[in-house]
């Protein structure tokens, strides 16, 4: 079901979809959009797949086994997508929003941090290591591509998934990097709230947090212009 947020961003829930098909649709959307095209968030889960950034080092893929590996046109190294991970693709006109790439990365990271805080989980970002971490374990990964001022690819947030495939790679290019997920970090709230309402409550919180962060950055940009 699709919806339109207050900022005019279209929210699309795609369900479980093969990675490559969604990737090609993102490319086509980005290439065909015009100055008035509405921005969109795509929320999706993918069947098991490893993806490697366009300049990624294949030596970080240790033993893919029966999971396919796809090299794609985003930044970053190798990561894993699978059922139980919520992937959000922000298809935004950054030029129109007066946002830089670093602004978008910070927005996405802080939104996940705020979302996790709402579930009682303390998280943080790390310098020179994009993503969101609980202690030293990664719970969300970022990988973006900007083309003609438009963003695609995005954010992968581990919710309730099989984590074993991360042991087959150096996640995001870091050997022995621990990986975690919301279910492990918020066990009590999971039982009390999320297990009853489903992961839709996580989607709603995540989207709300991202929209709030984008509004804050937009206001700060406007204030800078006035000053």
PDB file of C-alpha atoms in Angstrom:
ATOM      1  CA  UNK A   1       0.000   0.000   0.000  1.00  0.00           C
ATOM      2  CA  UNK A   2       1.328   3.427  -0.947  1.00  0.00           C
ATOM      3  CA  UNK A   3       0.940   6.647   1.025  1.00  0.00           C
ATOM      4  CA  UNK A   4       1.999  10.283   0.748  1.00  0.00           C
ATOM      5  CA  UNK A   5       3.795  11.908   3.700  1.00  0.00           C
ATOM      6  CA  UNK A   6       3.305  15.516   4.800  1.00  0.00           C
ATOM      7  CA  UNK A   7       6.381  16.608   2.837  1.00  0.00           C
ATOM      8  CA  UNK A   8       4.876  15.176  -0.351  1.00  0.00           C
ATOM      9  CA  UNK A   9       7.167  12.131  -0.324  1.00  0.00           C
ATOM     10  CA  UNK A  10       5.461   9.016  -1.677  1.00  0.00           C
ATOM     11  CA  UNK A  11       5.906   5.995   0.628  1.00  0.00           C
ATOM     12  CA  UNK A  12       5.825   2.689  -1.256  1.00  0.00           C
ATOM     13  CA  UNK A  13       5.710  -0.701   0.478  1.00  0.00           C
ATOM     14  CA  UNK A  14       7.037  -3.242  -2.013  1.00  0.00           C
ATOM     15  CA  UNK A  15       6.988  -6.398   0.118  1.00  0.00           C
ATOM     16  CA  UNK A  16       9.499  -9.173  -0.634  1.00  0.00           C
ATOM     17  CA  UNK A  17      11.168  -8.494  -3.991  1.00  0.00           C
ATOM     18  CA  UNK A  18      14.262  -9.769  -5.804  1.00  0.00           C
ATOM     19  CA  UNK A  19      17.154  -7.359  -5.400  1.00  0.00           C
ATOM     20  CA  UNK A  20      18.115  -6.955  -9.046  1.00  0.00           C
ATOM     21  CA  UNK A  21      14.612  -6.089 -10.216  1.00  0.00           C
ATOM     22  CA  UNK A  22      14.240  -3.353  -7.598  1.00  0.00           C
ATOM     23  CA  UNK A  23      17.726  -2.036  -8.367  1.00  0.00           C
ATOM     24  CA  UNK A  24      16.891  -1.707 -12.074  1.00  0.00           C
ATOM     25  CA  UNK A  25      13.617   0.026 -11.206  1.00  0.00           C
ATOM     26  CA  UNK A  26      15.512   2.506  -9.006  1.00  0.00           C
ATOM     27  CA  UNK A  27      17.872   3.277 -11.857  1.00  0.00           C
ATOM     28  CA  UNK A  28      14.994   3.777 -14.288  1.00  0.00           C
ATOM     29  CA  UNK A  29      13.093   5.997 -11.856  1.00  0.00           C
ATOM     30  CA  UNK A  30      16.173   8.131 -11.219  1.00  0.00           C
ATOM     31  CA  UNK A  31      17.045   8.472 -14.908  1.00  0.00           C
ATOM     32  CA  UNK A  32      13.507   9.345 -16.006  1.00  0.00           C
ATOM     33  CA  UNK A  33      12.440  11.737 -13.259  1.00  0.00           C
ATOM     34  CA  UNK A  34      11.970  15.407 -14.047  1.00  0.00           C
ATOM     35  CA  UNK A  35      12.159  18.625 -11.994  1.00  0.00           C
ATOM     36  CA  UNK A  36       8.608  18.143 -10.664  1.00  0.00           C
ATOM     37  CA  UNK A  37       8.768  14.393  -9.974  1.00  0.00           C
ATOM     38  CA  UNK A  38       7.765  13.624  -6.387  1.00  0.00           C
ATOM     39  CA  UNK A  39      10.370  12.092  -4.117  1.00  0.00           C
ATOM     40  CA  UNK A  40       9.749   8.537  -2.930  1.00  0.00           C
ATOM     41  CA  UNK A  41      10.738   6.133  -0.159  1.00  0.00           C
ATOM     42  CA  UNK A  42      10.682   2.458  -1.132  1.00  0.00           C
ATOM     43  CA  UNK A  43      10.399  -0.014   1.753  1.00  0.00           C
ATOM     44  CA  UNK A  44      11.279  -3.568   0.775  1.00  0.00           C
ATOM     45  CA  UNK A  45      12.756  -6.886   1.860  1.00  0.00           C
ATOM     46  CA  UNK A  46      14.972  -8.989  -0.386  1.00  0.00           C
ATOM     47  CA  UNK A  47      15.553 -12.742  -0.653  1.00  0.00           C
ATOM     48  CA  UNK A  48      19.113 -13.671   0.415  1.00  0.00           C
ATOM     49  CA  UNK A  49      21.720 -11.809  -1.639  1.00  0.00           C
ATOM     50  CA  UNK A  50      25.165 -10.270  -1.211  1.00  0.00           C
ATOM     51  CA  UNK A  51      25.754  -6.936  -2.920  1.00  0.00           C
ATOM     52  CA  UNK A  52      29.148  -5.410  -3.642  1.00  0.00           C
ATOM     53  CA  UNK A  53      29.720  -1.703  -4.295  1.00  0.00           C
ATOM     54  CA  UNK A  54      31.009  -0.562  -7.667  1.00  0.00           C
ATOM     55  CA  UNK A  55      34.550  -0.145  -6.322  1.00  0.00           C
ATOM     56  CA  UNK A  56      34.221  -3.003  -3.851  1.00  0.00           C
ATOM     57  CA  UNK A  57      36.954  -5.546  -3.180  1.00  0.00           C
ATOM     58  CA  UNK A  58      35.816  -9.129  -3.839  1.00  0.00           C
ATOM     59  CA  UNK A  59      38.315 -10.415  -1.281  1.00  0.00           C
ATOM     60  CA  UNK A  60      35.811  -9.280   1.363  1.00  0.00           C
ATOM     61  CA  UNK A  61      33.480 -12.040   0.137  1.00  0.00           C
ATOM     62  CA  UNK A  62      34.859 -14.976   2.118  1.00  0.00           C
ATOM     63  CA  UNK A  63      32.484 -17.800   1.207  1.00  0.00           C
ATOM     64  CA  UNK A  64      29.249 -16.811  -0.511  1.00  0.00           C
ATOM     65  CA  UNK A  65      28.134 -20.417  -0.817  1.00  0.00           C
ATOM     66  CA  UNK A  66      24.610 -20.698  -2.177  1.00  0.00           C
ATOM     67  CA  UNK A  67      23.827 -16.988  -1.807  1.00  0.00           C
ATOM     68  CA  UNK A  68      24.182 -14.965  -5.036  1.00  0.00           C
ATOM     69  CA  UNK A  69      26.583 -12.025  -5.280  1.00  0.00           C
ATOM     70  CA  UNK A  70      25.671  -8.966  -7.352  1.00  0.00           C
ATOM     71  CA  UNK A  71      28.023  -6.065  -8.055  1.00  0.00           C
ATOM     72  CA  UNK A  72      26.050  -2.825  -8.133  1.00  0.00           C
ATOM     73  CA  UNK A  73      26.506   0.899  -8.703  1.00  0.00           C
ATOM     74  CA  UNK A  74      26.435   2.131  -5.103  1.00  0.00           C
ATOM     75  CA  UNK A  75      29.334   3.122  -2.907  1.00  0.00           C
ATOM     76  CA  UNK A  76      30.805   0.924  -0.206  1.00  0.00           C
ATOM     77  CA  UNK A  77      31.920  -2.670   0.061  1.00  0.00           C
ATOM     78  CA  UNK A  78      29.965  -5.901   0.501  1.00  0.00           C
ATOM     79  CA  UNK A  79      26.812  -6.354   2.545  1.00  0.00           C
ATOM     80  CA  UNK A  80      24.040  -8.894   2.947  1.00  0.00           C
ATOM     81  CA  UNK A  81      20.291  -8.529   2.425  1.00  0.00           C
ATOM     82  CA  UNK A  82      17.738 -11.103   3.484  1.00  0.00           C
ATOM     83  CA  UNK A  83      14.220 -11.579   4.852  1.00  0.00           C
ATOM     84  CA  UNK A  84      13.703  -9.832   8.178  1.00  0.00           C
ATOM     85  CA  UNK A  85      15.840  -6.860   7.174  1.00  0.00           C
ATOM     86  CA  UNK A  86      13.993  -3.648   6.294  1.00  0.00           C
ATOM     87  CA  UNK A  87      15.575  -1.862   3.362  1.00  0.00           C
ATOM     88  CA  UNK A  88      14.617   1.746   2.713  1.00  0.00           C
ATOM     89  CA  UNK A  89      15.554   3.393  -0.557  1.00  0.00           C
ATOM     90  CA  UNK A  90      15.311   7.215  -0.429  1.00  0.00           C
ATOM     91  CA  UNK A  91      14.736   8.370  -4.020  1.00  0.00           C
ATOM     92  CA  UNK A  92      15.265  12.070  -3.420  1.00  0.00           C
ATOM     93  CA  UNK A  93      16.047  15.142  -5.489  1.00  0.00           C
ATOM     94  CA  UNK A  94      18.886  16.427  -3.311  1.00  0.00           C
ATOM     95  CA  UNK A  95      19.391  19.524  -5.460  1.00  0.00           C
ATOM     96  CA  UNK A  96      15.771  20.562  -4.995  1.00  0.00           C
ATOM     97  CA  UNK A  97      16.054  19.898  -1.254  1.00  0.00           C
ATOM     98  CA  UNK A  98      19.404  21.745  -1.012  1.00  0.00           C
ATOM     99  CA  UNK A  99      20.938  18.655   0.603  1.00  0.00           C
ATOM    100  CA  UNK A 100      24.468  17.385   0.205  1.00  0.00           C
ATOM    101  CA  UNK A 101      25.462  13.735   0.330  1.00  0.00           C
ATOM    102  CA  UNK A 102      26.862  14.096   3.838  1.00  0.00           C
ATOM    103  CA  UNK A 103      23.588  15.733   4.930  1.00  0.00           C
ATOM    104  CA  UNK A 104      21.630  12.731   3.663  1.00  0.00           C
ATOM    105  CA  UNK A 105      23.954  10.204   5.296  1.00  0.00           C
ATOM    106  CA  UNK A 106      23.720  12.047   8.618  1.00  0.00           C
ATOM    107  CA  UNK A 107      19.915  12.230   8.304  1.00  0.00           C
ATOM    108  CA  UNK A 108      19.606   8.498   7.715  1.00  0.00           C
ATOM    109  CA  UNK A 109      22.010   7.566  10.492  1.00  0.00           C
ATOM    110  CA  UNK A 110      20.367   9.876  13.032  1.00  0.00           C
ATOM    111  CA  UNK A 111      16.920   8.665  12.021  1.00  0.00           C
ATOM    112  CA  UNK A 112      17.891   5.058  12.777  1.00  0.00           C
ATOM    113  CA  UNK A 113      19.452   6.153  16.083  1.00  0.00           C
ATOM    114  CA  UNK A 114      16.225   7.961  17.014  1.00  0.00           C
ATOM    115  CA  UNK A 115      14.107   5.018  15.884  1.00  0.00           C
ATOM    116  CA  UNK A 116      16.141   2.632  18.042  1.00  0.00           C
ATOM    117  CA  UNK A 117      15.901   5.013  20.994  1.00  0.00           C
ATOM    118  CA  UNK A 118      12.123   4.726  20.719  1.00  0.00           C
ATOM    119  CA  UNK A 119      12.520   0.981  21.281  1.00  0.00           C
ATOM    120  CA  UNK A 120      14.847   1.497  24.238  1.00  0.00           C
ATOM    121  CA  UNK A 121      18.087   0.783  22.350  1.00  0.00           C
ATOM    122  CA  UNK A 122      21.074   3.132  22.638  1.00  0.00           C
ATOM    123  CA  UNK A 123      22.900   3.383  19.305  1.00  0.00           C
ATOM    124  CA  UNK A 124      25.554   5.589  17.752  1.00  0.00           C
ATOM    125  CA  UNK A 125      27.388   6.343  14.534  1.00  0.00           C
ATOM    126  CA  UNK A 126      31.132   5.964  13.978  1.00  0.00           C
ATOM    127  CA  UNK A 127      33.527   8.325  12.255  1.00  0.00           C
ATOM    128  CA  UNK A 128      34.721   7.036   8.863  1.00  0.00           C
ATOM    129  CA  UNK A 129      32.503   3.950   9.177  1.00  0.00           C
ATOM    130  CA  UNK A 130      29.022   4.836   7.871  1.00  0.00           C
ATOM    131  CA  UNK A 131      26.120   3.074   9.492  1.00  0.00           C
ATOM    132  CA  UNK A 132      24.611   2.684  12.938  1.00  0.00           C
ATOM    133  CA  UNK A 133      26.051   0.622  15.773  1.00  0.00           C
ATOM    134  CA  UNK A 134      24.885  -0.787  19.099  1.00  0.00           C
ATOM    135  CA  UNK A 135      28.070  -0.877  21.144  1.00  0.00           C
ATOM    136  CA  UNK A 136      30.439  -2.166  18.442  1.00  0.00           C
ATOM    137  CA  UNK A 137      27.913  -4.285  16.538  1.00  0.00           C
ATOM    138  CA  UNK A 138      26.433  -2.939  13.315  1.00  0.00           C
ATOM    139  CA  UNK A 139      22.656  -2.836  13.148  1.00  0.00           C
ATOM    140  CA  UNK A 140      22.169  -0.687  10.021  1.00  0.00           C
ATOM    141  CA  UNK A 141      24.270  -0.214   6.884  1.00  0.00           C
ATOM    142  CA  UNK A 142      24.239   2.616   4.345  1.00  0.00           C
ATOM    143  CA  UNK A 143      25.203   2.613   0.686  1.00  0.00           C
ATOM    144  CA  UNK A 144      24.156   5.400  -1.671  1.00  0.00           C
ATOM    145  CA  UNK A 145      24.508   6.513  -5.263  1.00  0.00           C
ATOM    146  CA  UNK A 146      23.960  10.099  -6.380  1.00  0.00           C
ATOM    147  CA  UNK A 147      23.261  10.690 -10.053  1.00  0.00           C
ATOM    148  CA  UNK A 148      22.539  14.195 -11.385  1.00  0.00           C
ATOM    149  CA  UNK A 149      21.733  15.322  -7.857  1.00  0.00           C
ATOM    150  CA  UNK A 150      19.286  12.449  -7.273  1.00  0.00           C
ATOM    151  CA  UNK A 151      19.803   9.717  -4.679  1.00  0.00           C
ATOM    152  CA  UNK A 152      19.107   6.012  -4.882  1.00  0.00           C
ATOM    153  CA  UNK A 153      20.168   2.843  -3.047  1.00  0.00           C
ATOM    154  CA  UNK A 154      19.975   3.515   0.682  1.00  0.00           C
ATOM    155  CA  UNK A 155      19.621   1.982   4.126  1.00  0.00           C
ATOM    156  CA  UNK A 156      19.457  -1.619   5.404  1.00  0.00           C
ATOM    157  CA  UNK A 157      18.146  -2.023   8.974  1.00  0.00           C
ATOM    158  CA  UNK A 158      18.437  -5.447  10.648  1.00  0.00           C
ATOM    159  CA  UNK A 159      15.166  -6.262  12.405  1.00  0.00           C
ATOM    160  CA  UNK A 160      14.522 -10.011  12.793  1.00  0.00           C
ATOM    161  CA  UNK A 161      16.674 -12.001  10.399  1.00  0.00           C
ATOM    162  CA  UNK A 162      19.143 -14.849  10.055  1.00  0.00           C
ATOM    163  CA  UNK A 163      22.533 -13.272  10.808  1.00  0.00           C
ATOM    164  CA  UNK A 164      24.726 -16.255   9.813  1.00  0.00           C
ATOM    165  CA  UNK A 165      25.324 -15.011   6.235  1.00  0.00           C
ATOM    166  CA  UNK A 166      27.202 -11.985   7.597  1.00  0.00           C
ATOM    167  CA  UNK A 167      29.891 -14.448   8.765  1.00  0.00           C
ATOM    168  CA  UNK A 168      30.535 -15.299   5.093  1.00  0.00           C
ATOM    169  CA  UNK A 169      31.751 -11.755   4.363  1.00  0.00           C
ATOM    170  CA  UNK A 170      33.700  -8.910   5.896  1.00  0.00           C
ATOM    171  CA  UNK A 171      30.626  -6.707   6.431  1.00  0.00           C
ATOM    172  CA  UNK A 172      31.135  -3.344   4.757  1.00  0.00           C
ATOM    173  CA  UNK A 173      34.798  -4.262   4.319  1.00  0.00           C
ATOM    174  CA  UNK A 174      35.598  -4.768   8.015  1.00  0.00           C
ATOM    175  CA  UNK A 175      36.974  -8.123   9.103  1.00  0.00           C
ATOM    176  CA  UNK A 176      35.373  -9.639  12.201  1.00  0.00           C
ATOM    177  CA  UNK A 177      32.773  -6.882  12.452  1.00  0.00           C
ATOM    178  CA  UNK A 178      29.946  -7.985  14.708  1.00  0.00           C
ATOM    179  CA  UNK A 179      26.394  -7.590  13.419  1.00  0.00           C
ATOM    180  CA  UNK A 180      23.217  -7.362  15.471  1.00  0.00           C
ATOM    181  CA  UNK A 181      19.491  -6.781  14.997  1.00  0.00           C
ATOM    182  CA  UNK A 182      16.565  -5.089  16.715  1.00  0.00           C
ATOM    183  CA  UNK A 183      15.039  -8.309  18.025  1.00  0.00           C
ATOM    184  CA  UNK A 184      18.239  -9.134  19.925  1.00  0.00           C
ATOM    185  CA  UNK A 185      18.707  -5.633  21.307  1.00  0.00           C
ATOM    186  CA  UNK A 186      15.103  -4.926  22.330  1.00  0.00           C
ATOM    187  CA  UNK A 187      13.955  -8.330  23.502  1.00  0.00           C
ATOM    188  CA  UNK A 188      11.444  -7.119  26.108  1.00  0.00           C
ATOM    189  CA  UNK A 189       9.836  -4.484  23.874  1.00  0.00           C
ATOM    190  CA  UNK A 190       9.825  -7.028  21.060  1.00  0.00           C
ATOM    191  CA  UNK A 191       7.695  -9.381  23.132  1.00  0.00           C
ATOM    192  CA  UNK A 192       5.420  -6.628  24.441  1.00  0.00           C
ATOM    193  CA  UNK A 193       4.886  -4.548  21.314  1.00  0.00           C
ATOM    194  CA  UNK A 194       6.507  -5.553  18.058  1.00  0.00           C
ATOM    195  CA  UNK A 195       5.532  -9.220  18.137  1.00  0.00           C
ATOM    196  CA  UNK A 196       1.870  -8.157  18.472  1.00  0.00           C
ATOM    197  CA  UNK A 197       1.760  -5.298  15.969  1.00  0.00           C
ATOM    198  CA  UNK A 198       4.274  -6.727  13.514  1.00  0.00           C
ATOM    199  CA  UNK A 199       7.238  -5.028  11.879  1.00  0.00           C
ATOM    200  CA  UNK A 200       4.884  -2.408  10.410  1.00  0.00           C
ATOM    201  CA  UNK A 201       5.386  -0.522  13.651  1.00  0.00           C
ATOM    202  CA  UNK A 202       9.124  -0.432  12.906  1.00  0.00           C
ATOM    203  CA  UNK A 203       8.488   0.787   9.352  1.00  0.00           C
ATOM    204  CA  UNK A 204       6.233   3.550  10.642  1.00  0.00           C
ATOM    205  CA  UNK A 205       8.749   4.666  13.254  1.00  0.00           C
ATOM    206  CA  UNK A 206      11.671   4.585  10.822  1.00  0.00           C
ATOM    207  CA  UNK A 207       9.857   6.609   8.157  1.00  0.00           C
ATOM    208  CA  UNK A 208       8.686   9.138  10.761  1.00  0.00           C
ATOM    209  CA  UNK A 209      12.237   9.560  12.086  1.00  0.00           C
ATOM    210  CA  UNK A 210      13.694  10.069   8.597  1.00  0.00           C
ATOM    211  CA  UNK A 211      11.040  12.629   7.669  1.00  0.00           C
ATOM    212  CA  UNK A 212      11.658  14.472  10.940  1.00  0.00           C
ATOM    213  CA  UNK A 213      15.394  14.587  10.307  1.00  0.00           C
ATOM    214  CA  UNK A 214      14.874  15.862   6.751  1.00  0.00           C
ATOM    215  CA  UNK A 215      12.628  18.642   8.100  1.00  0.00           C
ATOM    216  CA  UNK A 216      15.289  19.653  10.614  1.00  0.00           C
ATOM    217  CA  UNK A 217      17.994  19.817   7.971  1.00  0.00           C
ATOM    218  CA  UNK A 218      15.690  21.798   5.671  1.00  0.00           C
ATOM    219  CA  UNK A 219      14.959  24.322   8.433  1.00  0.00           C
ATOM    220  CA  UNK A 220      18.662  24.665   9.227  1.00  0.00           C
ATOM    221  CA  UNK A 221      19.409  25.249   5.539  1.00  0.00           C
ATOM    222  CA  UNK A 222      16.709  27.924   5.333  1.00  0.00           C
ATOM    223  CA  UNK A 223      18.088  29.640   8.430  1.00  0.00           C
ATOM    224  CA  UNK A 224      21.575  29.658   6.926  1.00  0.00           C
ATOM    225  CA  UNK A 225      20.214  31.308   3.781  1.00  0.00           C
ATOM    226  CA  UNK A 226      18.457  34.006   5.839  1.00  0.00           C
ATOM    227  CA  UNK A 227      21.560  34.627   7.934  1.00  0.00           C
TER     228      UNK A 227
END
